[in-house]
């Protein structure tokens, strides 16, 4: 879920840049096709532009000397889950792969408000890292730590 939110924020930033490009004075890489705010099919234009540069997002090299943090792998230092005093989990040194395979399900662009609603699907995410877990279950006090790896897949 955290990976999904980080990735969604990144894609929203990218969408915002694509629409605001005509207003930005700085030169953009030639790989980014800006969409005009008054484009009749603005959502389609944005989606096409994002898909066009998706292969470049994997390594973070947009061309013309422009670089961004790569999508593959996405590294997260620390995620802490404290649902109650009875369940605590800490995940560290996480690496996730599969974010560049996103599918844009739906986009609602409101350029006058600079607002964009985006629905994406990540068909599969592979991850690995370390965990530390503390769980109180009735009379059992369960603790554990170690390495982990796994995947989340949409069926």
mmCIF file of C-alpha atoms in Angstrom:
data_model
loop_
_atom_site.group_PDB
_atom_site.id
_atom_site.type_symbol
_atom_site.label_atom_id
_atom_site.label_comp_id
_atom_site.label_asym_id
_atom_site.label_seq_id
_atom_site.Cartn_x
_atom_site.Cartn_y
_atom_site.Cartn_z
ATOM 1 C CA UNK A 1 0.000 0.000 0.000
ATOM 2 C CA UNK A 2 2.832 2.409 0.854
ATOM 3 C CA UNK A 3 4.589 1.556 -2.416
ATOM 4 C CA UNK A 4 1.332 2.206 -4.272
ATOM 5 C CA UNK A 5 0.947 5.648 -2.644
ATOM 6 C CA UNK A 6 4.540 6.669 -3.388
ATOM 7 C CA UNK A 7 4.138 5.548 -6.964
ATOM 8 C CA UNK A 8 0.743 7.248 -7.314
ATOM 9 C CA UNK A 9 2.273 10.527 -6.065
ATOM 10 C CA UNK A 10 5.048 10.201 -8.630
ATOM 11 C CA UNK A 11 2.597 9.608 -11.482
ATOM 12 C CA UNK A 12 0.427 12.545 -10.329
ATOM 13 C CA UNK A 13 3.499 14.794 -10.351
ATOM 14 C CA UNK A 14 4.301 13.600 -13.856
ATOM 15 C CA UNK A 15 0.726 14.304 -15.011
ATOM 16 C CA UNK A 16 0.877 17.783 -13.476
ATOM 17 C CA UNK A 17 4.144 18.504 -15.275
ATOM 18 C CA UNK A 18 2.742 17.360 -18.609
ATOM 19 C CA UNK A 19 -0.182 19.767 -18.340
ATOM 20 C CA UNK A 20 1.804 22.663 -16.905
ATOM 21 C CA UNK A 21 4.653 22.322 -19.419
ATOM 22 C CA UNK A 22 3.410 25.120 -21.681
ATOM 23 C CA UNK A 23 3.502 27.441 -18.653
ATOM 24 C CA UNK A 24 7.010 26.464 -17.567
ATOM 25 C CA UNK A 25 9.813 28.478 -19.120
ATOM 26 C CA UNK A 26 12.511 25.842 -18.597
ATOM 27 C CA UNK A 27 13.349 23.570 -21.500
ATOM 28 C CA UNK A 28 11.859 20.086 -21.316
ATOM 29 C CA UNK A 29 13.444 16.934 -22.651
ATOM 30 C CA UNK A 30 12.367 16.165 -26.198
ATOM 31 C CA UNK A 31 10.895 12.867 -24.961
ATOM 32 C CA UNK A 32 8.081 14.655 -23.090
ATOM 33 C CA UNK A 33 5.130 15.724 -25.211
ATOM 34 C CA UNK A 34 3.262 18.472 -23.332
ATOM 35 C CA UNK A 35 -0.531 18.619 -23.433
ATOM 36 C CA UNK A 36 -2.278 21.967 -23.756
ATOM 37 C CA UNK A 37 -4.759 22.817 -21.013
ATOM 38 C CA UNK A 38 -7.456 23.418 -23.619
ATOM 39 C CA UNK A 39 -6.792 20.117 -25.418
ATOM 40 C CA UNK A 40 -10.224 18.652 -26.346
ATOM 41 C CA UNK A 41 -9.152 15.156 -25.247
ATOM 42 C CA UNK A 42 -6.858 16.246 -22.412
ATOM 43 C CA UNK A 43 -7.093 12.998 -20.441
ATOM 44 C CA UNK A 44 -6.219 10.901 -23.508
ATOM 45 C CA UNK A 45 -3.289 13.223 -24.333
ATOM 46 C CA UNK A 46 -1.889 12.931 -20.797
ATOM 47 C CA UNK A 47 -2.278 9.150 -20.696
ATOM 48 C CA UNK A 48 -0.566 8.790 -24.086
ATOM 49 C CA UNK A 49 2.286 11.066 -22.989
ATOM 50 C CA UNK A 50 2.831 9.076 -19.777
ATOM 51 C CA UNK A 51 2.832 5.759 -21.634
ATOM 52 C CA UNK A 52 5.234 7.212 -24.199
ATOM 53 C CA UNK A 53 7.898 7.935 -21.570
ATOM 54 C CA UNK A 54 7.216 4.893 -19.385
ATOM 55 C CA UNK A 55 10.250 2.950 -20.709
ATOM 56 C CA UNK A 56 12.450 5.902 -19.723
ATOM 57 C CA UNK A 57 11.029 6.014 -16.189
ATOM 58 C CA UNK A 58 12.466 2.561 -15.456
ATOM 59 C CA UNK A 59 16.041 3.875 -15.433
ATOM 60 C CA UNK A 60 15.251 7.539 -14.774
ATOM 61 C CA UNK A 61 16.963 8.919 -17.882
ATOM 62 C CA UNK A 62 14.525 11.139 -19.785
ATOM 63 C CA UNK A 63 17.138 12.173 -22.342
ATOM 64 C CA UNK A 64 18.677 15.568 -23.124
ATOM 65 C CA UNK A 65 20.489 15.451 -19.762
ATOM 66 C CA UNK A 66 17.289 15.198 -17.698
ATOM 67 C CA UNK A 67 17.256 12.519 -15.000
ATOM 68 C CA UNK A 68 14.808 11.523 -12.280
ATOM 69 C CA UNK A 69 14.974 8.813 -9.605
ATOM 70 C CA UNK A 70 14.444 5.469 -11.369
ATOM 71 C CA UNK A 71 11.223 3.511 -10.837
ATOM 72 C CA UNK A 72 13.047 0.179 -10.827
ATOM 73 C CA UNK A 73 13.797 -0.711 -8.171
ATOM 74 C CA UNK A 74 11.980 1.603 -5.793
ATOM 75 C CA UNK A 75 13.911 1.756 -2.519
ATOM 76 C CA UNK A 76 12.229 2.546 0.783
ATOM 77 C CA UNK A 77 14.285 2.901 3.952
ATOM 78 C CA UNK A 78 11.620 2.274 6.545
ATOM 79 C CA UNK A 79 7.893 1.521 6.863
ATOM 80 C CA UNK A 80 6.337 1.222 10.322
ATOM 81 C CA UNK A 81 2.913 -0.268 11.021
ATOM 82 C CA UNK A 82 1.504 0.211 14.509
ATOM 83 C CA UNK A 83 -2.113 -0.830 14.352
ATOM 84 C CA UNK A 84 -2.401 -1.102 18.125
ATOM 85 C CA UNK A 85 -0.257 -1.958 21.114
ATOM 86 C CA UNK A 86 -0.842 -5.585 20.148
ATOM 87 C CA UNK A 87 0.572 -5.387 16.613
ATOM 88 C CA UNK A 88 3.718 -3.635 15.472
ATOM 89 C CA UNK A 89 5.732 -4.315 12.343
ATOM 90 C CA UNK A 90 8.757 -2.497 10.967
ATOM 91 C CA UNK A 91 10.032 -3.104 7.448
ATOM 92 C CA UNK A 92 13.472 -1.815 6.453
ATOM 93 C CA UNK A 93 15.793 -1.820 3.452
ATOM 94 C CA UNK A 94 12.869 -2.471 1.108
ATOM 95 C CA UNK A 95 13.270 -2.804 -2.637
ATOM 96 C CA UNK A 96 10.245 -3.147 -4.898
ATOM 97 C CA UNK A 97 10.134 -3.984 -8.596
ATOM 98 C CA UNK A 98 7.196 -3.847 -10.970
ATOM 99 C CA UNK A 99 6.088 -0.239 -10.608
ATOM 100 C CA UNK A 100 6.915 0.570 -14.206
ATOM 101 C CA UNK A 101 4.252 -1.891 -15.353
ATOM 102 C CA UNK A 102 1.477 0.399 -14.122
ATOM 103 C CA UNK A 103 -1.814 0.577 -15.988
ATOM 104 C CA UNK A 104 -3.725 3.851 -15.959
ATOM 105 C CA UNK A 105 -7.327 2.797 -15.419
ATOM 106 C CA UNK A 106 -8.886 6.245 -15.343
ATOM 107 C CA UNK A 107 -7.883 9.897 -15.268
ATOM 108 C CA UNK A 108 -10.036 12.931 -14.567
ATOM 109 C CA UNK A 109 -8.218 16.164 -15.385
ATOM 110 C CA UNK A 110 -9.391 19.493 -13.989
ATOM 111 C CA UNK A 111 -6.693 21.837 -15.322
ATOM 112 C CA UNK A 112 -8.401 25.023 -14.119
ATOM 113 C CA UNK A 113 -8.149 23.721 -10.550
ATOM 114 C CA UNK A 114 -4.790 22.037 -11.243
ATOM 115 C CA UNK A 115 -6.467 18.898 -9.945
ATOM 116 C CA UNK A 116 -6.137 15.372 -11.288
ATOM 117 C CA UNK A 117 -7.809 12.184 -10.106
ATOM 118 C CA UNK A 118 -5.884 9.122 -11.169
ATOM 119 C CA UNK A 119 -6.678 5.422 -10.836
ATOM 120 C CA UNK A 120 -3.786 3.072 -11.539
ATOM 121 C CA UNK A 121 -3.278 -0.659 -11.247
ATOM 122 C CA UNK A 122 0.020 -2.319 -10.488
ATOM 123 C CA UNK A 123 -0.418 -5.845 -11.886
ATOM 124 C CA UNK A 124 2.484 -7.294 -9.880
ATOM 125 C CA UNK A 125 4.958 -5.973 -7.340
ATOM 126 C CA UNK A 126 7.951 -8.029 -6.226
ATOM 127 C CA UNK A 127 9.612 -6.944 -2.995
ATOM 128 C CA UNK A 128 12.361 -7.873 -0.588
ATOM 129 C CA UNK A 129 13.746 -6.423 2.596
ATOM 130 C CA UNK A 130 13.926 -6.987 6.336
ATOM 131 C CA UNK A 131 11.171 -7.172 8.930
ATOM 132 C CA UNK A 132 10.711 -6.950 12.672
ATOM 133 C CA UNK A 133 7.368 -8.062 14.117
ATOM 134 C CA UNK A 134 5.792 -7.924 17.572
ATOM 135 C CA UNK A 135 2.341 -9.445 18.067
ATOM 136 C CA UNK A 136 0.369 -10.014 21.262
ATOM 137 C CA UNK A 137 -2.330 -12.592 20.640
ATOM 138 C CA UNK A 138 -4.293 -13.456 23.767
ATOM 139 C CA UNK A 139 -1.617 -14.979 26.018
ATOM 140 C CA UNK A 140 0.974 -15.370 23.285
ATOM 141 C CA UNK A 141 3.745 -12.814 22.864
ATOM 142 C CA UNK A 142 5.140 -13.378 19.373
ATOM 143 C CA UNK A 143 8.305 -11.651 18.173
ATOM 144 C CA UNK A 144 10.282 -12.187 15.035
ATOM 145 C CA UNK A 145 12.762 -10.602 12.699
ATOM 146 C CA UNK A 146 14.574 -11.540 9.555
ATOM 147 C CA UNK A 147 14.686 -11.269 5.800
ATOM 148 C CA UNK A 148 11.580 -11.315 3.664
ATOM 149 C CA UNK A 149 10.657 -11.462 0.036
ATOM 150 C CA UNK A 150 7.390 -11.819 -1.768
ATOM 151 C CA UNK A 151 5.028 -10.411 -4.309
ATOM 152 C CA UNK A 152 1.584 -8.896 -4.604
ATOM 153 C CA UNK A 153 -0.324 -9.778 -7.721
ATOM 154 C CA UNK A 154 -3.674 -8.746 -9.125
ATOM 155 C CA UNK A 155 -5.801 -11.750 -10.021
#
